[in-house]
Amino acid sequence: QRSVEELSIWEDARSMLRKARAEGVETAWDRLEQQTPHCTFCELGTTCRNCVMGPCRISPKATKSGKLQRGVCGADADVIVARNFGRFIAGGSAGHSDHGRDLIEVLEAIVEGETTDYAIRDEAKLRRIAAELGIDAAERPLMDVARDLVDECYSDFGSRRKSVGFLARAPEKRRALWEKLGMTPRGVDREIAEMMHRTHMGCDNDAPNTLIHAARCALADGWSGSMIGTELSDIIFGVPTPSMSTANLGILKKDTVNILVHGHNPVVSEMILAAAREPQLIAAAKAHGASGITVGGLCCTGNELLMRQGIPMAGNHLMTELAIVTGAVEAVVVDYQCIMPSLVQIAGCYHTRFITTAGKARFTGAIHFDIHPHNAMEEARKIVQMAVDAFAERDPKRVEIPVEPVRIMTGFSNEAILNALGGSLTPLLDAVKAGSIRGFVAIVGCNNPKIQQDSANVGLAKALIERDIMVLATGCVTTAAGKAGLLVPEAASMAGPGLKAVCTALGIPPVLHMGSCVDNSRIMHLCGLIANELGVDISDLPVGASSPEWYSEKAAAIGMYAVASGVYTHLGLPPNILGSQTVTDLALNGLEGLVGASFAVEPDPLKAADLLDARIRAKREALGLKP
Ligand code: NFS
Ligand code: SF4
């Protein structure tokens, strides 16, 4: 068994891993050990279960022995790997985009008067987005404009379009390239369904052709499904503005009822927070001897509430199990995505109520509340009451809160960034031209127990800011950067001289928190704005992306749409494609010639920083700037 020090760089994680071991609680790291070594065929991506003539597998030694070179249908390693990777991307795109659709449904419920729990909080943004999508938005009543926006967004999911609405945000050159390559996303659901079709036996049996469609599918996510999720969330819950908060397990309080929201969509977590702030529920908590109610965030729904409401972050992906191990959590309230099924068992080892809220994400053994726009607040109050009641069952002898929380700054939506810059990108671009900011890298994504938790997320961020490269963080990298002290203005002292000067002048951190994983669409939008301002393509910009500790289908979709949009993208570990030379070559090299960017795989964060730095250097030189 590996030591807890090898598993995570954090004291809060290590303490809870020790406690879990002492209390006989199994974690993801234990199960990884049981699963290692993994199946080689699956790691290489050369297993196929797409029909019952199989399952089939292609042996890496096939060329030598002559056996197991093709599946029963005749598919070779290239076809099988491409099909598997295509479905992987479709899965990720579906996750983000179905989340986006849920926001359209909430807006629709507002428009149709089916809910009073939700409202249009940012009328100006609604009108602005509607106008951007070609809706007459100026003089008409708000609800009429909103109704048209709902229709417009639903249409982006369907089959009637030649291209999705927000694609106009991409530079013209990029759109022309997508058109030429057959990558223009036409409809979110359409591209996902078509991927399922293409990968049925006997359809798309040309690996590069399958990968082009994988890119189209991912672009539908990044420039539509996710983008709709972000923009409608801002309209319904408010555009994020900079504020201060805190992070790590120290945000849990010994004397409060502690509720953790986990999952992705703000639709549920916003209601839980609103209920937890109601006087009668706070009074109920006090009646149980607590001093109040703490709502803390996990994963992306935590990011959503952090960005807009400044709630504290308990942790990222690999902290979700460990948070319960503190023994100080009354309830974990989840919606969907990235919620380990093990949380049901771990919650069962403590007094913690594990509560699900989405019909499409039920967990056997969980307490379920079916939350819809029309009953959300009512159900949220019942959930908070349930957490308050659970406080009486907390066993103080089993409570251990290992650390003090760390301060973080959050809320950097594009609107907030523009605001901080005085309304125009010019000062930022001047800093880039002068070389005080050499470029930007978005560090995004997850934790993966195969990598010491947050070692690469934090290592890469530190190495980049030292080189005057500004970092944009979303998803689970947020809490990592926050715990490392990188999300406060004082972190400018860790940056290179140029970046330090800019951050100090503006009072901002060198690592900007831009939101959840669907909010990577904010970063794509920003890339589009900057490229248009400079009159170049996104692939000409001194920018990069990285997911050092990624694990999910969604992260792969993000990487794919970043690359297809022209952003060089580093991954800390490879997807399961290495069994095909064709697919691997295309991902690491061939895509460069097609879309002007490719993937790079490098486990060492310092070497990854070198790769991203070299890329930024080359792009700066090509723009005639000093490297
Ligand atoms: Ni992103 Fe958010 Fe975290 Fe990874 Fe999961 S929570 S959508 S997939 S693990 S960053
Ligand atoms: Fe085997 Fe072909 Fe069926 Fe896949 S589709 S399981 S490779 S026969």
XYZ file of C-alpha atoms and ligand atoms in Angstrom:
645
model
C 0.000 0.000 0.000
C 1.318 3.446 -0.964
C 1.910 6.001 1.805
C -0.624 8.801 2.119
C 2.148 11.249 1.232
C 2.449 9.622 -2.171
C -1.276 9.943 -2.830
C -1.815 13.665 -2.389
C 0.219 16.820 -1.863
C -2.297 18.168 0.671
C -2.322 17.900 4.428
C -6.136 17.812 4.546
C -6.211 14.863 2.130
C -3.407 13.027 3.912
C -5.042 13.413 7.326
C -8.336 12.115 6.018
C -6.643 9.233 4.208
C -5.050 8.239 7.521
C -8.425 8.520 9.235
C -10.117 6.511 6.481
C -7.529 3.769 6.817
C -7.899 3.714 10.588
C -11.683 3.551 10.305
C -11.689 0.949 7.537
C -13.195 3.250 4.914
C -12.262 2.338 1.356
C -11.355 5.136 -1.084
C -10.699 5.522 -4.818
C -6.989 5.022 -4.196
C -7.644 1.625 -2.566
C -9.810 0.558 -5.474
C -7.217 1.754 -7.982
C -4.731 -0.540 -6.298
C -7.174 -3.445 -6.646
C -7.714 -2.612 -10.319
C -3.988 -2.389 -11.134
C -2.689 -3.631 -13.505
C -5.504 -2.605 -15.806
C -6.424 -4.605 -18.896
C -3.776 -3.848 -21.532
C -6.219 -4.144 -24.445
C -8.518 -1.602 -22.831
C -5.663 0.738 -21.975
C -4.600 0.687 -25.601
C -8.173 1.223 -26.744
C -8.208 -1.945 -28.821
C -11.211 -3.708 -27.317
C -14.546 -3.517 -29.080
C -17.953 -4.395 -27.665
C -20.032 -2.701 -30.334
C -21.730 -5.928 -31.410
C -22.283 -9.509 -30.329
C -20.192 -11.135 -32.999
C -17.575 -9.895 -30.520
C -16.446 -8.706 -28.050
C -13.146 -8.476 -29.892
C -9.655 -7.360 -29.069
C -6.626 -6.529 -31.151
C -3.328 -7.709 -29.792
C -0.446 -5.236 -29.707
C 1.667 -8.171 -30.834
C -0.693 -8.837 -33.735
C 1.713 -7.770 -36.436
C 4.309 -10.268 -35.253
C 2.140 -13.295 -34.594
C -0.475 -12.619 -37.242
C -3.236 -13.451 -34.742
C -5.866 -11.060 -33.364
C -5.209 -8.430 -36.038
C -8.886 -7.836 -36.791
C -12.203 -8.157 -35.040
C -14.780 -10.655 -36.298
C -16.251 -7.987 -38.613
C -12.790 -7.142 -39.929
C -12.216 -3.914 -38.027
C -8.527 -3.262 -37.341
C -6.888 -1.429 -34.427
C -7.242 1.977 -36.120
C -10.972 1.586 -36.645
C -11.606 0.218 -33.170
C -9.532 2.875 -31.398
C -11.130 5.696 -33.409
C -14.630 4.368 -32.744
C -13.970 4.042 -29.023
C -12.454 7.492 -28.813
C -15.340 8.934 -30.824
C -17.875 7.496 -28.388
C -15.770 8.741 -25.470
C -15.940 12.288 -26.846
C -19.657 11.918 -27.532
C -20.175 10.907 -23.894
C -18.395 13.997 -22.640
C -20.188 16.315 -25.044
C -23.493 14.785 -23.987
C -22.759 15.445 -20.309
C -21.987 19.147 -20.723
C -24.695 19.718 -23.282
C -27.484 17.959 -21.429
C -26.538 20.155 -18.473
C -26.896 23.142 -20.824
C -30.327 21.914 -21.891
C -31.446 21.784 -18.267
C -30.828 25.532 -18.071
C -33.007 26.075 -21.151
C -35.762 24.143 -19.385
C -35.484 26.365 -16.340
C -35.634 29.500 -18.478
C -38.642 28.029 -20.252
C -40.340 27.345 -16.912
C -39.720 30.975 -15.924
C -41.185 32.220 -19.211
C -44.226 29.944 -18.951
C -44.862 30.993 -15.365
C -44.327 27.452 -14.072
C -41.871 28.532 -11.417
C -41.316 31.461 -9.107
C -38.274 29.863 -7.483
C -36.111 30.964 -10.394
C -36.076 34.352 -12.075
C -34.226 36.324 -14.710
C -31.630 38.019 -12.549
C -29.710 39.696 -15.334
C -32.138 41.237 -17.774
C -29.399 43.189 -19.563
C -27.447 40.016 -20.272
C -30.567 38.257 -21.514
C -31.220 41.056 -23.990
C -27.569 41.175 -25.017
C -27.351 37.407 -25.649
C -30.708 37.376 -27.441
C -29.587 40.206 -29.727
C -26.322 38.381 -30.385
C -28.336 35.389 -31.571
C -30.367 37.561 -33.935
C -33.471 38.058 -31.801
C -35.179 41.456 -31.777
C -34.367 42.251 -28.151
C -34.442 45.994 -27.677
C -37.981 47.271 -27.142
C -40.038 44.130 -26.621
C -41.290 42.855 -23.260
C -38.646 40.817 -21.430
C -40.633 37.571 -21.409
C -41.206 37.738 -25.177
C -37.478 38.072 -25.737
C -36.813 35.273 -23.248
C -39.317 33.001 -25.021
C -37.506 33.565 -28.314
C -34.186 32.892 -26.629
C -35.530 29.588 -25.303
C -36.577 28.584 -28.838
C -33.275 29.706 -30.275
C -31.317 27.631 -27.751
C -33.490 24.535 -28.231
C -32.925 24.839 -31.981
C -29.188 24.588 -31.414
C -29.735 21.068 -30.137
C -31.705 19.908 -33.158
C -31.224 19.024 -36.812
C -32.546 22.080 -38.663
C -29.427 24.217 -38.547
C -26.359 24.450 -40.741
C -24.346 25.684 -37.772
C -24.971 26.381 -34.088
C -25.746 29.951 -33.023
C -22.743 30.955 -30.938
C -20.329 29.783 -33.614
C -20.354 33.367 -34.869
C -18.141 34.128 -31.850
C -15.277 32.243 -33.505
C -13.038 34.139 -35.923
C -14.114 34.026 -39.561
C -10.919 32.216 -40.606
C -11.616 29.471 -38.079
C -15.187 29.031 -39.231
C -14.033 28.788 -42.838
C -11.530 26.115 -41.830
C -14.198 24.124 -39.973
C -16.454 24.373 -43.004
C -13.679 23.137 -45.285
C -12.870 20.201 -42.992
C -16.485 19.200 -42.396
C -16.166 20.116 -38.713
C -18.877 22.757 -38.478
C -21.200 21.631 -35.687
C -24.797 21.733 -36.924
C -26.694 20.679 -33.853
C -25.645 19.396 -30.452
C -27.838 16.323 -30.258
C -27.310 15.689 -33.949
C -23.523 15.425 -33.698
C -23.753 13.189 -30.633
C -26.334 10.917 -32.270
C -24.353 10.833 -35.472
C -21.291 9.704 -33.559
C -23.286 6.794 -32.142
C -24.446 5.998 -35.664
C -21.022 6.230 -37.257
C -19.555 3.868 -34.695
C -22.150 1.141 -35.217
C -20.690 -1.880 -36.987
C -20.267 -1.245 -40.666
C -20.387 2.568 -40.808
C -17.408 4.858 -40.435
C -14.413 2.591 -40.975
C -11.845 5.261 -41.698
C -10.135 6.421 -38.495
C -9.304 9.992 -39.573
C -12.875 10.500 -40.782
C -14.211 9.321 -37.434
C -11.870 11.717 -35.641
C -13.015 14.676 -37.743
C -16.521 13.957 -36.550
C -15.266 13.601 -32.972
C -13.945 17.143 -33.333
C -17.302 18.316 -34.713
C -19.076 16.671 -31.805
C -16.738 18.355 -29.299
C -17.128 21.735 -31.027
C -20.894 21.384 -30.610
C -20.196 21.041 -26.902
C -17.721 23.915 -26.519
C -19.394 26.451 -28.786
C -23.002 25.505 -28.057
C -24.037 23.024 -25.359
C -21.591 24.289 -22.737
C -21.863 27.876 -23.928
C -25.633 27.819 -23.540
C -25.112 26.339 -20.063
C -22.819 29.191 -19.080
C -24.756 32.055 -20.626
C -28.175 30.960 -19.361
C -26.746 30.308 -15.874
C -25.497 33.900 -15.854
C -28.915 35.156 -16.973
C -30.771 33.149 -14.321
C -28.305 33.362 -11.423
C -26.249 36.448 -12.234
C -22.978 37.217 -14.002
C -20.042 36.406 -11.704
C -18.058 39.327 -10.328
C -14.820 39.145 -8.338
C -15.177 38.274 -4.665
C -13.225 36.563 -1.907
C -13.844 33.131 -0.440
C -11.955 30.229 1.120
C -10.978 26.654 0.256
C -9.980 23.250 1.666
C -11.590 20.952 4.250
C -11.084 23.644 6.880
C -14.204 25.360 5.550
C -16.230 22.746 7.422
C -17.086 24.060 10.874
C -17.260 22.091 14.091
C -20.182 24.155 15.323
C -22.325 24.484 12.181
C -24.589 22.189 10.237
C -22.412 21.381 7.210
C -24.007 20.766 3.823
C -21.886 19.977 0.778
C -23.260 20.519 -2.708
C -21.690 18.263 -5.316
C -22.254 17.737 -9.013
C -22.554 20.305 -11.746
C -25.689 22.299 -12.357
C -26.368 25.445 -10.313
C -30.103 24.771 -10.734
C -30.191 22.583 -7.608
C -27.278 23.960 -5.571
C -28.509 27.568 -5.838
C -31.796 26.465 -4.235
C -30.022 24.566 -1.453
C -27.972 27.673 -0.696
C -31.048 29.900 -0.762
C -32.861 27.567 1.634
C -29.853 27.376 3.948
C -29.894 31.179 4.185
C -33.548 31.328 5.271
C -34.048 32.537 8.852
C -36.366 29.703 9.897
C -33.860 27.029 8.853
C -30.984 28.859 10.534
C -33.188 29.048 13.634
C -33.829 25.316 13.364
C -30.073 24.701 13.222
C -29.618 26.855 16.322
C -32.335 24.932 18.103
C -30.158 21.845 17.590
C -27.195 23.586 19.213
C -25.406 24.583 16.000
C -24.304 28.170 15.422
C -25.593 28.185 11.860
C -25.458 26.410 8.502
C -22.399 26.169 6.259
C -22.888 25.339 2.590
C -19.630 24.237 1.008
C -18.840 23.290 -2.565
C -17.377 20.208 -4.174
C -16.416 19.905 -7.835
C -18.204 21.971 -10.450
C -21.489 22.903 -8.819
C -19.222 24.191 -6.058
C -17.446 26.269 -8.712
C -20.779 27.619 -9.951
C -21.758 28.786 -6.454
C -18.248 29.991 -5.700
C -18.222 32.154 -8.841
C -21.623 33.739 -8.221
C -22.230 33.488 -4.475
C -18.739 33.207 -3.027
C -19.457 30.014 -1.082
C -16.358 28.237 0.265
C -14.914 25.221 -1.581
C -14.442 22.034 0.431
C -12.518 20.303 -2.319
C -12.148 18.915 -5.797
C -12.782 15.471 -7.274
C -10.532 13.358 -5.024
C -11.662 15.276 -1.917
C -15.291 14.228 -2.293
C -14.892 10.946 -0.431
C -12.479 12.439 2.080
C -14.804 15.309 2.949
C -17.284 12.813 4.409
C -14.485 11.137 6.370
C -14.163 14.331 8.484
C -17.320 13.090 10.222
C -18.530 16.688 10.136
C -20.809 16.575 7.091
C -24.554 16.361 7.698
C -25.530 16.086 4.032
C -24.016 15.730 0.592
C -26.529 16.971 -1.974
C -25.777 15.973 -5.541
C -27.210 16.370 -9.027
C -25.103 14.643 -11.671
C -21.627 13.904 -13.071
C -18.359 13.061 -11.300
C -20.179 11.825 -8.196
C -18.464 8.628 -7.149
C -20.992 5.884 -6.426
C -18.816 5.041 -3.414
C -20.175 8.127 -1.647
C -23.287 6.137 -0.752
C -21.185 3.600 1.162
C -18.923 6.210 2.752
C -21.875 8.335 3.863
C -23.255 5.142 5.403
C -20.156 4.893 7.618
C -21.039 8.257 9.214
C -24.201 10.185 10.043
C -24.058 11.841 6.590
C -27.225 11.946 4.467
C -26.429 11.304 0.813
C -29.157 13.011 -1.203
C -29.769 12.761 -4.933
C -31.966 15.229 -6.830
C -31.953 14.269 -10.505
C -34.083 11.604 -12.121
C -31.234 10.919 -14.535
C -28.687 10.321 -11.773
C -30.113 8.028 -9.120
C -27.878 6.101 -6.722
C -29.047 2.885 -5.101
C -29.121 3.453 -1.353
C -29.417 7.249 -1.588
C -32.222 9.467 -0.311
C -33.947 10.894 -3.379
C -35.793 14.171 -3.873
C -37.041 14.692 -7.415
C -36.261 18.345 -8.061
C -37.927 20.244 -10.898
C -38.253 23.973 -11.587
C -41.773 24.042 -10.097
C -40.904 22.403 -6.744
C -37.221 23.289 -6.301
C -37.392 25.635 -3.315
C -39.920 23.483 -1.464
C -37.738 20.397 -1.873
C -34.561 22.333 -1.049
C -36.098 23.395 2.279
C -36.895 19.757 3.107
C -33.322 18.764 2.264
C -31.817 21.478 4.438
C -34.185 20.509 7.259
C -33.010 16.923 6.887
C -29.395 18.054 7.212
C -30.265 20.137 10.271
C -31.905 17.120 11.903
C -28.867 14.966 11.110
C -26.694 17.343 13.154
C -28.130 15.737 16.304
C -26.598 12.433 15.197
C -23.106 13.817 14.624
C -20.554 12.000 16.797
C -18.086 14.658 18.043
C -15.539 11.943 18.871
C -15.328 11.015 15.200
C -15.004 14.608 13.936
C -11.636 15.705 12.630
C -11.208 18.920 10.663
C -7.556 18.846 9.707
C -6.573 22.324 8.477
C -7.375 26.032 8.447
C -8.986 27.333 5.251
C -6.978 29.250 2.657
C -8.215 32.528 1.104
C -9.101 32.587 -2.578
C -10.376 35.127 -5.103
C -13.006 34.123 -7.617
C -15.564 35.473 -10.084
C -13.587 36.221 -13.257
C -16.261 36.028 -15.918
C -15.353 37.690 -19.213
C -17.653 40.535 -18.240
C -15.735 40.950 -14.971
C -12.370 40.811 -16.750
C -13.462 43.455 -19.254
C -14.761 45.539 -16.401
C -11.486 45.279 -14.511
C -9.721 46.428 -17.673
C -11.931 49.497 -17.998
C -14.275 48.097 -20.634
C -11.841 47.095 -23.384
C -9.321 44.358 -24.084
C -6.730 46.930 -25.162
C -4.820 47.172 -21.856
C -4.573 43.380 -21.715
C -3.402 43.108 -25.295
C -0.906 45.915 -24.696
C 0.523 43.879 -21.807
C 0.753 40.863 -24.113
C 2.427 42.910 -26.863
C 4.882 44.394 -24.379
C 5.676 40.898 -23.128
C 4.752 41.542 -19.501
C 2.134 38.847 -20.034
C 3.723 36.438 -22.501
C 0.579 34.392 -23.013
C -2.256 32.501 -21.397
C -2.733 28.872 -20.475
C -6.048 27.466 -19.293
C -5.422 24.709 -16.766
C -8.611 22.736 -16.472
C -10.052 19.448 -15.374
C -9.835 16.866 -12.740
C -7.960 14.681 -10.298
C -6.997 11.135 -11.149
C -5.751 8.744 -8.448
C -3.080 7.585 -10.902
C -1.354 10.914 -10.227
C -0.386 12.314 -6.811
C -3.373 14.544 -6.168
C -2.866 18.103 -7.454
C 0.902 17.700 -7.844
C 0.654 18.318 -11.575
C -2.217 20.838 -11.382
C -0.265 23.011 -8.953
C 3.209 22.258 -10.326
C 2.248 23.368 -13.814
C 0.427 26.510 -12.657
C 3.424 27.628 -10.600
C 5.892 26.909 -13.402
C 3.832 28.912 -15.897
C 3.257 32.039 -13.833
C 6.989 32.153 -13.083
C 7.451 32.505 -16.828
C 5.013 35.426 -17.089
C 2.289 33.205 -18.496
C -1.088 33.993 -16.978
C -3.120 30.962 -15.931
C -6.888 30.623 -16.251
C -8.345 27.940 -13.995
C -11.676 26.127 -14.109
C -13.167 22.923 -12.769
C -11.256 20.920 -10.227
C -8.013 22.784 -10.885
C -9.632 25.732 -9.086
C -9.474 24.210 -5.625
C -5.954 22.943 -6.303
C -4.759 26.413 -7.271
C -6.684 27.919 -4.379
C -5.212 25.598 -1.757
C -1.743 26.386 -3.111
C -2.348 30.077 -2.467
C -2.357 30.958 -6.175
C -5.836 32.501 -6.331
C -5.125 35.633 -4.283
C -3.604 38.921 -5.470
C -0.602 38.317 -3.156
C 0.300 35.323 -5.327
C 1.679 37.888 -7.767
C 4.878 37.544 -5.735
C 5.217 34.001 -7.144
C 4.921 35.252 -10.732
C 7.623 36.446 -13.098
C 8.398 40.187 -13.084
C 6.076 41.128 -15.969
C 3.013 39.241 -14.783
C 3.706 40.359 -11.226
C 3.597 44.018 -12.283
C 0.329 43.612 -14.219
C -1.375 41.690 -11.392
C -0.201 44.170 -8.783
C -1.443 47.114 -10.841
C -4.870 45.524 -11.332
C -5.095 43.878 -7.891
C -5.751 40.457 -9.422
C -4.160 37.024 -8.925
C -1.834 35.526 -11.572
C -4.245 32.570 -11.752
C -7.778 33.660 -12.567
C -10.735 31.494 -11.591
C -13.134 31.485 -14.535
C -15.661 28.937 -13.323
C -16.786 25.354 -13.742
C -15.964 23.014 -16.635
C -18.891 24.162 -18.784
C -17.423 27.631 -18.214
C -14.481 26.674 -20.385
C -16.845 28.144 -22.946
C -15.984 31.514 -21.358
C -12.371 30.845 -22.274
C -13.268 29.882 -25.864
C -15.316 33.064 -26.119
C -12.384 35.099 -24.763
C -10.054 33.481 -27.320
C -12.519 34.491 -30.043
C -12.677 38.075 -28.750
C -8.883 38.387 -28.570
C -8.326 36.812 -32.000
C -10.929 39.109 -33.565
C -9.419 42.138 -31.858
C -6.013 41.266 -33.333
C -7.473 40.197 -36.680
C -5.943 36.708 -36.481
C -7.102 33.132 -35.949
C -7.189 31.479 -32.507
C -4.319 29.215 -33.597
C -2.151 32.342 -34.003
C -2.524 33.379 -30.365
C 0.130 32.801 -27.680
C -2.191 30.537 -25.724
C -2.385 26.936 -24.625
C -4.520 24.605 -22.571
C -3.734 21.791 -20.202
C -5.496 19.118 -18.251
C -2.706 17.649 -16.127
C -4.788 15.219 -14.029
C -7.836 14.597 -16.193
C -10.002 11.517 -15.878
C -13.378 12.076 -17.540
C -15.051 11.863 -20.936
C -15.986 15.500 -20.454
C -12.355 16.524 -20.063
C -11.539 14.719 -23.318
C -14.346 16.610 -25.078
C -12.956 19.893 -23.739
C -9.458 19.000 -24.936
C -10.835 18.063 -28.329
C -12.785 21.295 -28.816
C -9.806 23.313 -27.615
C -7.538 21.657 -30.190
C -10.160 21.895 -32.936
C -10.474 25.597 -32.096
C -6.731 26.027 -32.580
C -5.496 25.770 -28.990
C -2.463 23.563 -28.336
C -3.500 21.240 -25.500
C -1.397 19.330 -23.009
C -2.691 16.206 -21.255
C -0.962 14.730 -18.229
C -1.865 11.219 -19.260
C -2.929 9.798 -22.611
C -6.450 8.795 -23.590
C -6.891 5.124 -24.444
C -5.745 5.498 -28.047
C -2.164 4.258 -28.044
C -3.162 0.957 -29.671
C -3.545 2.773 -32.989
C -0.541 4.381 -34.586
C -2.792 6.296 -36.986
C -4.982 7.788 -34.260
C -2.021 8.549 -31.988
C -0.084 10.259 -34.787
C -3.108 12.284 -35.739
C -3.708 13.455 -32.160
C -0.083 14.339 -31.459
C 0.985 15.639 -34.880
C -1.468 15.332 -37.752
C -4.078 17.634 -36.263
C -1.548 20.466 -36.339
C -1.656 20.476 -40.135
C -5.446 20.341 -40.158
C -6.574 22.678 -37.384
C -3.329 24.423 -36.401
C -3.043 22.740 -33.010
C -2.534 19.303 -31.521
C -2.402 17.384 -28.267
C 0.773 16.815 -26.270
C 1.051 14.145 -23.590
C 3.537 14.684 -20.766
C 3.189 13.476 -17.179
C 5.912 15.748 -15.747
C 4.445 19.218 -15.047
C 7.777 21.005 -15.492
C 8.354 19.413 -18.870
C 4.754 20.278 -19.740
C 5.511 23.885 -18.813
C 8.457 23.764 -21.223
C 6.207 22.493 -24.012
C 3.567 25.173 -23.428
C 6.255 27.826 -23.083
C 7.872 26.801 -26.366
C 4.482 26.990 -28.057
C 3.825 30.483 -26.698
C 7.324 31.569 -27.719
C 6.758 30.386 -31.294
C 3.358 32.057 -31.532
C 4.709 35.326 -30.162
C 7.531 35.310 -32.694
C 5.101 34.611 -35.530
C 3.097 37.660 -34.417
C 6.301 39.737 -34.497
C 6.488 40.034 -30.724
C 9.561 39.416 -28.615
C 9.389 35.773 -27.426
Ni -14.810 18.714 -15.061
Fe -16.617 19.092 -13.200
Fe -13.890 17.890 -11.704
Fe -13.162 16.753 -13.857
Fe -15.449 16.291 -12.867
S -16.087 17.950 -11.480
S -17.023 18.970 -15.267
S -14.865 16.420 -15.092
S -13.578 15.857 -11.966
S -12.930 18.896 -13.468
Fe -15.912 -7.300 -32.976
Fe -16.497 -5.798 -35.110
Fe -18.432 -6.481 -33.401
Fe -16.528 -4.750 -32.660
S -18.067 -4.414 -34.246
S -17.324 -6.441 -31.439
S -14.746 -5.527 -33.746
S -17.231 -7.859 -34.680
